[in-house]
Amino acid sequence: MRDLLYLKDDQIKDFIEQIFYAYRETYSDPKKVLKKYSFGIAHHKAIHLIERHEGLTVSDLLSKLKITKQSLNRVLRDLVKNKAVSLKKGEIDSRQRQIFLDEKGKKLSEEIFIEQKKRIYNALKNSDADSVIKFKNILSKIINE
Amino acid sequence: MRDLLYLKDDQIKDFIEQIFYAYRETYSDPKKVLKKYSFGIAHHKAIHLIERHEGLTVSDLLSKLKITKQSLNRVLRDLVKNKAVSLKKGEIDSRQRQIFLDEKGKKLSEEIFIEQKKRIYNALKNSDADSVIKFKNILSKIINE
DNA sequence: TGTTTTTGGTCAGTTATATTGACATATCTA
DNA sequence: TAGATATGTCAATATAACTGACCAAAAACA
């Protein structure tokens, strides 16, 4: 291993710690909004991914969330009951269910985003494009390691 | 708001999603090690912070973890029972308890770090110093927003 | 065609991590 | 000494996850 300053153990420990803080803060910002709908962070993550990938299947969502289908099912049941999302038979493969946001889900998704956006926007607004690209690039590497 | 490409909503949503993935993957790496000791992620986070700030007080740890003292107490009880950490009366203020790693706790901390280090190290090893500095800088801004 | 596999749903029980609220004790500070 | 602070603890509850078992519908395959 090369003896680079930024690869020293303490530096790596800093990153491990900061990733935790960044996650915790980013995902606690929309708590009030979620509470208004009686939803939690599990619903939030599902809503986020459905909004970003409209029409995704249950197994698509499962593999993004990496939770069991029993866990996801509770969440989806809540969301459907609340008319935030709808499940429709898959067009190609009718065993599958494709998931879509209803009006209420779109509204919730927007409200959540307004809260979360602030933190990220403010962190990035004074950074140059190069910094942001590099940030994203390293984040991707961490995920795909 | 300036109309910068990297501040477009979809880009910000990407970041929100990636922060989640980065956290999840980073903190699931040492699961096996933790299971060996019958500990979970809550114990992991406590051990991490105690290792980084030996002798910190219960309230120091509480404010870093942002959980209730009842939640932390379960974790500390487990760690003390397992001889991973020790609490000692505060030297200046004896109402306080200062937390230290025992031998077993140090060993566990190292085993955890070996697992977590790989991901971060590999993500950073081919990046130049400038990228790493910029990454850390934006992460800090996100946390302190 | 009939069999096997895949996709999704569900029941039941359990675990891990956190919460709220109340109350107790020791110690510090004014 | 009175009040504030740091910590610990009891009890009940919430949330998000898990394992394991089983079922039905639809697709894929032989």
Coordinates of C-alpha atoms (C1' of nucleotides) in Angstrom, one line a residue:
Chain A
M1 CA 0.0 0.0 0.0
R2 CA 1.2 3.4 -0.9
D3 CA 1.8 5.7 2.1
L4 CA -0.4 8.5 1.0
L5 CA -1.6 10.9 3.6
Y6 CA -5.2 10.6 2.6
L7 CA -5.1 6.8 2.8
K8 CA -3.9 6.7 6.3
D9 CA -6.2 4.7 8.6
D10 CA -7.3 7.7 10.5
Q11 CA -8.3 9.4 7.3
I12 CA -10.3 6.4 6.3
K13 CA -12.0 6.2 9.7
D14 CA -12.9 9.9 9.2
F15 CA -14.7 8.9 5.9
I16 CA -16.5 6.0 7.5
E17 CA -17.7 8.3 10.2
Q18 CA -18.7 11.1 7.8
I19 CA -20.6 8.8 5.6
F20 CA -22.7 7.8 8.5
Y21 CA -23.4 11.4 9.5
A22 CA -24.2 12.5 6.0
Y23 CA -26.7 9.7 5.6
R24 CA -28.3 10.3 9.0
E25 CA -28.7 14.0 8.5
T26 CA -29.9 13.8 4.9
Y27 CA -32.5 11.2 5.8
S28 CA -33.7 12.9 8.9
D29 CA -34.6 16.2 7.2
P30 CA -38.0 15.1 5.9
K31 CA -39.1 13.4 9.2
K32 CA -41.9 15.9 9.8
V33 CA -43.3 15.6 6.4
L34 CA -43.3 11.8 6.7
K35 CA -45.0 11.9 10.1
K36 CA -47.8 14.0 8.6
Y37 CA -48.6 11.1 6.4
S38 CA -47.8 8.5 9.1
F39 CA -44.9 7.2 7.1
G40 CA -41.4 6.4 8.1
I41 CA -38.0 6.2 6.5
A42 CA -38.8 2.8 4.9
H43 CA -41.7 4.5 3.0
H44 CA -39.5 7.4 2.1
K45 CA -36.9 5.2 0.4
A46 CA -39.6 3.3 -1.5
I47 CA -41.3 6.5 -2.6
H48 CA -37.9 8.0 -3.7
L49 CA -37.0 5.0 -5.9
I50 CA -40.5 4.7 -7.4
E51 CA -40.4 8.4 -8.3
R52 CA -37.0 7.9 -9.9
H53 CA -38.0 4.8 -11.8
E54 CA -41.7 4.9 -12.5
G55 CA -43.1 1.6 -13.4
L56 CA -40.3 -0.5 -11.8
T57 CA -41.3 -4.0 -10.7
V58 CA -41.4 -5.3 -7.2
S59 CA -38.2 -7.2 -7.7
D60 CA -36.5 -4.1 -9.1
L61 CA -37.4 -2.3 -6.0
L62 CA -36.3 -5.2 -3.8
S63 CA -32.9 -5.3 -5.4
K64 CA -32.4 -1.6 -4.9
L65 CA -33.5 -1.6 -1.3
K66 CA -31.9 -4.9 -0.4
I67 CA -34.5 -5.9 2.0
T68 CA -36.8 -9.0 2.1
K69 CA -40.0 -9.1 0.2
Q70 CA -41.9 -9.5 3.5
S71 CA -40.4 -6.2 4.7
L72 CA -41.1 -4.4 1.4
N73 CA -44.6 -5.8 1.4
R74 CA -45.5 -4.0 4.6
V75 CA -44.3 -0.8 3.1
L76 CA -46.1 -1.2 -0.2
R77 CA -49.3 -2.2 1.6
D78 CA -49.2 1.0 3.6
L79 CA -48.5 3.1 0.5
V80 CA -51.3 1.5 -1.6
K81 CA -53.8 1.7 1.3
N82 CA -52.9 5.4 1.5
K83 CA -53.4 5.9 -2.2
A84 CA -49.8 7.0 -2.6
V85 CA -48.8 4.3 -5.1
S86 CA -50.6 1.8 -7.4
L87 CA -49.5 -1.6 -8.6
K88 CA -50.4 -2.7 -12.1
K89 CA -49.9 -6.0 -13.8
G90 CA -46.7 -6.1 -15.8
E91 CA -47.2 -5.4 -19.5
I92 CA -44.8 -8.0 -20.8
D93 CA -44.8 -10.4 -17.9
S94 CA -48.0 -10.4 -16.1
R95 CA -46.6 -12.1 -13.0
Q96 CA -44.8 -8.9 -12.3
R97 CA -46.3 -5.8 -10.7
Q98 CA -45.2 -2.4 -11.9
I99 CA -45.3 0.3 -9.3
F100 CA -46.5 3.9 -10.1
L101 CA -47.0 7.0 -8.0
D102 CA -50.5 8.3 -7.6
E103 CA -51.3 12.0 -7.2
K104 CA -50.8 11.7 -3.4
G105 CA -47.5 9.9 -3.8
K106 CA -46.3 12.6 -6.2
K107 CA -47.2 15.3 -3.8
L108 CA -45.5 13.5 -0.9
S109 CA -42.4 12.8 -3.0
E110 CA -42.2 16.5 -3.8
E111 CA -42.6 17.5 -0.2
I112 CA -39.9 15.1 0.9
F113 CA -37.6 16.4 -1.8
I114 CA -38.0 20.0 -0.8
E115 CA -36.7 19.1 2.7
Q116 CA -33.8 17.0 1.5
K117 CA -32.8 19.3 -1.3
K118 CA -31.9 22.2 1.0
R119 CA -29.0 20.4 2.6
I120 CA -27.5 19.0 -0.6
Y121 CA -28.1 22.2 -2.6
N122 CA -26.5 24.4 0.1
A123 CA -23.5 22.1 0.3
L124 CA -22.9 22.2 -3.4
K125 CA -23.9 25.7 -4.4
N126 CA -20.5 27.2 -3.6
S127 CA -18.5 24.3 -5.1
D128 CA -17.1 24.3 -8.6
A129 CA -18.3 21.8 -11.1
D130 CA -15.0 19.9 -10.8
S131 CA -15.5 19.3 -7.1
V132 CA -19.0 18.0 -7.6
I133 CA -17.9 15.7 -10.3
K134 CA -15.1 14.3 -8.2
F135 CA -17.4 14.0 -5.2
K136 CA -19.9 12.0 -7.2
N137 CA -17.2 9.9 -8.7
I138 CA -15.7 8.8 -5.4
L139 CA -19.2 8.1 -4.0
S140 CA -19.8 5.8 -7.0
K141 CA -16.6 4.0 -6.4
I142 CA -17.5 3.4 -2.8
I143 CA -20.8 2.0 -3.8
N144 CA -19.5 -0.2 -6.5
E145 CA -16.5 -1.5 -4.7
Chain B
M1 CA -31.1 29.6 -8.0
R2 CA -28.4 29.3 -10.6
D3 CA -29.1 26.9 -13.3
L4 CA -26.0 24.7 -13.0
L5 CA -26.2 21.3 -14.4
Y6 CA -25.0 19.6 -11.2
L7 CA -27.6 21.4 -9.2
K8 CA -30.5 20.2 -11.2
D9 CA -33.1 18.3 -9.2
D10 CA -32.2 14.9 -10.7
Q11 CA -28.6 15.4 -9.9
I12 CA -29.5 16.2 -6.3
K13 CA -31.7 13.1 -6.1
D14 CA -28.8 11.1 -7.4
F15 CA -26.7 12.3 -4.5
I16 CA -29.5 11.6 -2.0
E17 CA -29.7 8.0 -3.3
Q18 CA -25.9 7.5 -3.4
I19 CA -25.4 8.7 0.1
F20 CA -27.9 6.0 1.2
Y21 CA -26.1 3.3 -0.8
A22 CA -22.7 4.4 0.4
Y23 CA -23.8 4.3 4.0
R24 CA -25.6 0.9 3.6
E25 CA -22.7 -0.8 1.9
T26 CA -20.0 0.7 4.2
Y27 CA -21.8 -0.4 7.3
S28 CA -22.8 -3.8 6.1
D29 CA -19.2 -4.9 5.4
P30 CA -18.4 -5.9 9.0
K31 CA -21.6 -7.7 9.7
K32 CA -20.0 -11.1 10.0
V33 CA -17.4 -9.9 12.4
L34 CA -20.1 -8.3 14.5
K35 CA -22.2 -11.4 14.5
K36 CA -19.2 -13.4 15.8
Y37 CA -19.4 -11.2 18.9
S38 CA -23.2 -11.1 19.0
F39 CA -23.2 -7.4 18.3
G40 CA -25.1 -5.3 15.8
I41 CA -24.6 -2.0 14.0
A42 CA -25.5 0.0 17.1
H43 CA -22.5 -1.6 19.0
H44 CA -20.4 -1.0 15.9
K45 CA -21.0 2.7 15.9
A46 CA -20.4 3.0 19.6
I47 CA -17.1 1.1 19.3
H48 CA -16.0 3.2 16.4
L49 CA -16.5 6.4 18.3
I50 CA -15.0 5.2 21.5
E51 CA -11.9 4.1 19.6
R52 CA -11.6 7.4 17.9
H53 CA -12.2 9.4 21.1
E54 CA -10.8 7.3 24.0
G55 CA -12.1 8.5 27.3
L56 CA -15.1 10.3 25.9
T57 CA -18.0 10.7 28.3
V58 CA -21.5 9.2 28.0
S59 CA -22.9 12.5 27.0
D60 CA -20.2 13.0 24.4
L61 CA -21.1 9.7 22.8
L62 CA -24.8 10.6 23.0
S63 CA -24.4 13.8 21.1
K64 CA -22.4 12.1 18.4
L65 CA -24.8 9.2 18.0
K66 CA -27.9 11.4 18.5
I67 CA -29.9 8.6 20.2
T68 CA -31.5 8.6 23.6
K69 CA -29.6 7.6 26.7
Q70 CA -31.9 4.6 27.1
S71 CA -30.9 3.4 23.7
L72 CA -27.3 3.9 24.3
N73 CA -27.5 2.3 27.7
R74 CA -28.5 -1.0 26.2
V75 CA -25.5 -0.9 23.9
L76 CA -23.1 0.1 26.6
R77 CA -24.4 -2.6 28.9
D78 CA -23.8 -5.2 26.3
L79 CA -20.3 -3.9 25.6
V80 CA -19.4 -3.8 29.3
K81 CA -20.8 -7.2 29.9
N82 CA -18.7 -8.6 27.1
K83 CA -15.6 -6.8 28.4
A84 CA -15.2 -4.8 25.2
V85 CA -15.3 -1.5 27.0
S86 CA -15.0 -0.1 30.5
L87 CA -16.5 2.9 32.2
K88 CA -14.5 4.9 34.7
K89 CA -15.5 7.8 36.8
G90 CA -14.7 11.1 35.2
E91 CA -11.4 12.6 36.5
I92 CA -12.6 16.2 36.7
D93 CA -16.3 15.6 37.2
S94 CA -17.1 12.4 38.9
R95 CA -20.7 12.4 37.8
Q96 CA -19.5 11.7 34.4
R97 CA -18.3 8.3 33.1
Q98 CA -15.4 8.1 30.7
I99 CA -15.5 5.3 28.2
F100 CA -12.4 3.2 27.3
L101 CA -11.8 0.2 25.1
D102 CA -10.6 -3.0 26.8
E103 CA -8.4 -5.4 25.0
K104 CA -11.3 -7.3 23.5
G105 CA -12.8 -4.0 22.3
K106 CA -9.6 -3.0 20.6
K107 CA -9.4 -6.3 18.9
L108 CA -13.0 -6.0 17.8
S109 CA -12.5 -2.5 16.6
E110 CA -9.5 -3.6 14.5
E111 CA -11.5 -6.5 13.0
I112 CA -14.3 -4.2 12.1
F113 CA -11.9 -1.7 10.5
I114 CA -10.2 -4.3 8.4
E115 CA -13.6 -5.1 6.8
Q116 CA -14.6 -1.5 6.3
K117 CA -11.3 -0.2 5.2
K118 CA -11.2 -2.3 2.0
R119 CA -14.2 -0.5 0.4
I120 CA -13.0 3.0 1.2
Y121 CA -9.3 2.2 0.4
N122 CA -10.1 0.7 -3.0
A123 CA -12.4 3.6 -3.8
L124 CA -9.7 6.1 -3.1
K125 CA -6.5 4.4 -4.1
N126 CA -6.7 5.5 -7.7
S127 CA -7.9 9.0 -7.0
D128 CA -5.6 12.0 -6.8
A129 CA -5.2 13.9 -3.6
D130 CA -7.3 16.8 -5.0
S131 CA -10.3 14.5 -5.6
V132 CA -10.1 13.1 -2.1
I133 CA -9.8 16.6 -0.5
K134 CA -12.8 17.8 -2.5
F135 CA -14.8 14.7 -1.6
K136 CA -14.1 15.2 2.1
N137 CA -14.9 18.9 1.8
I138 CA -18.3 18.4 0.3
L139 CA -19.1 15.6 2.7
S140 CA -18.3 18.0 5.6
K141 CA -20.5 20.7 4.0
I142 CA -23.4 18.2 3.8
I143 CA -23.1 17.3 7.4
N144 CA -22.7 20.8 8.7
E145 CA -25.5 22.3 6.6
Chain C
dT1 C1' -48.7 -30.8 -23.0
dG2 C1' -47.2 -31.3 -18.5
dT3 C1' -43.6 -30.0 -15.3
dT4 C1' -40.6 -26.7 -13.3
dT5 C1' -39.3 -22.1 -12.3
dT6 C1' -40.1 -17.4 -11.4
dT7 C1' -42.7 -13.6 -9.4
dG8 C1' -45.2 -12.0 -6.0
dG9 C1' -48.2 -12.3 -1.7
dT10 C1' -49.1 -13.7 2.9
dC11 C1' -49.1 -15.7 7.8
dA12 C1' -46.7 -16.1 12.0
dG13 C1' -43.1 -15.3 15.0
dT14 C1' -38.8 -12.9 16.2
dT15 C1' -35.0 -9.5 16.6
dA16 C1' -32.6 -5.1 16.6
dT17 C1' -32.8 -0.4 17.3
dA18 C1' -35.0 3.1 18.6
dT19 C1' -38.7 5.9 21.1
dT20 C1' -41.4 8.3 25.3
dG21 C1' -42.2 9.0 30.0
dA22 C1' -41.2 8.4 34.8
dC23 C1' -38.2 8.2 38.4
dA24 C1' -33.7 7.5 41.2
dT25 C1' -28.9 8.6 42.6
dA26 C1' -24.7 10.9 42.9
dT27 C1' -22.3 15.0 42.3
dC28 C1' -21.5 19.7 41.0
dT29 C1' -22.5 24.7 41.4
dA30 C1' -24.5 28.9 43.0
Chain D
dT1 C1' -28.2 23.9 51.3
dA2 C1' -31.1 24.1 47.1
dG3 C1' -31.2 23.4 42.5
dA4 C1' -29.1 21.8 38.2
dT5 C1' -26.6 18.2 35.8
dA6 C1' -24.9 13.4 34.4
dT7 C1' -26.0 9.1 34.4
dG8 C1' -28.8 4.9 35.2
dT9 C1' -33.0 2.2 35.1
dC10 C1' -37.9 0.4 34.6
dA11 C1' -41.7 -0.1 31.5
dA12 C1' -44.2 0.2 27.5
dT13 C1' -44.2 1.0 22.6
dA14 C1' -42.9 1.8 17.5
dT15 C1' -40.4 0.9 13.4
dA16 C1' -38.0 -1.7 10.3
dA17 C1' -36.0 -5.4 9.7
dC18 C1' -35.5 -10.7 9.9
dT19 C1' -36.5 -16.2 9.2
dG20 C1' -39.4 -19.9 7.7
dA21 C1' -43.3 -21.8 5.7
dC22 C1' -46.6 -21.9 2.3
dC23 C1' -49.6 -20.5 -1.8
dA24 C1' -51.2 -18.9 -6.5
dA25 C1' -50.5 -17.2 -11.1
dA26 C1' -47.9 -17.0 -15.0
dA27 C1' -43.9 -18.0 -17.7
dA28 C1' -40.4 -21.0 -19.4
dC29 C1' -38.9 -25.3 -20.6
dA30 C1' -38.5 -30.3 -22.0

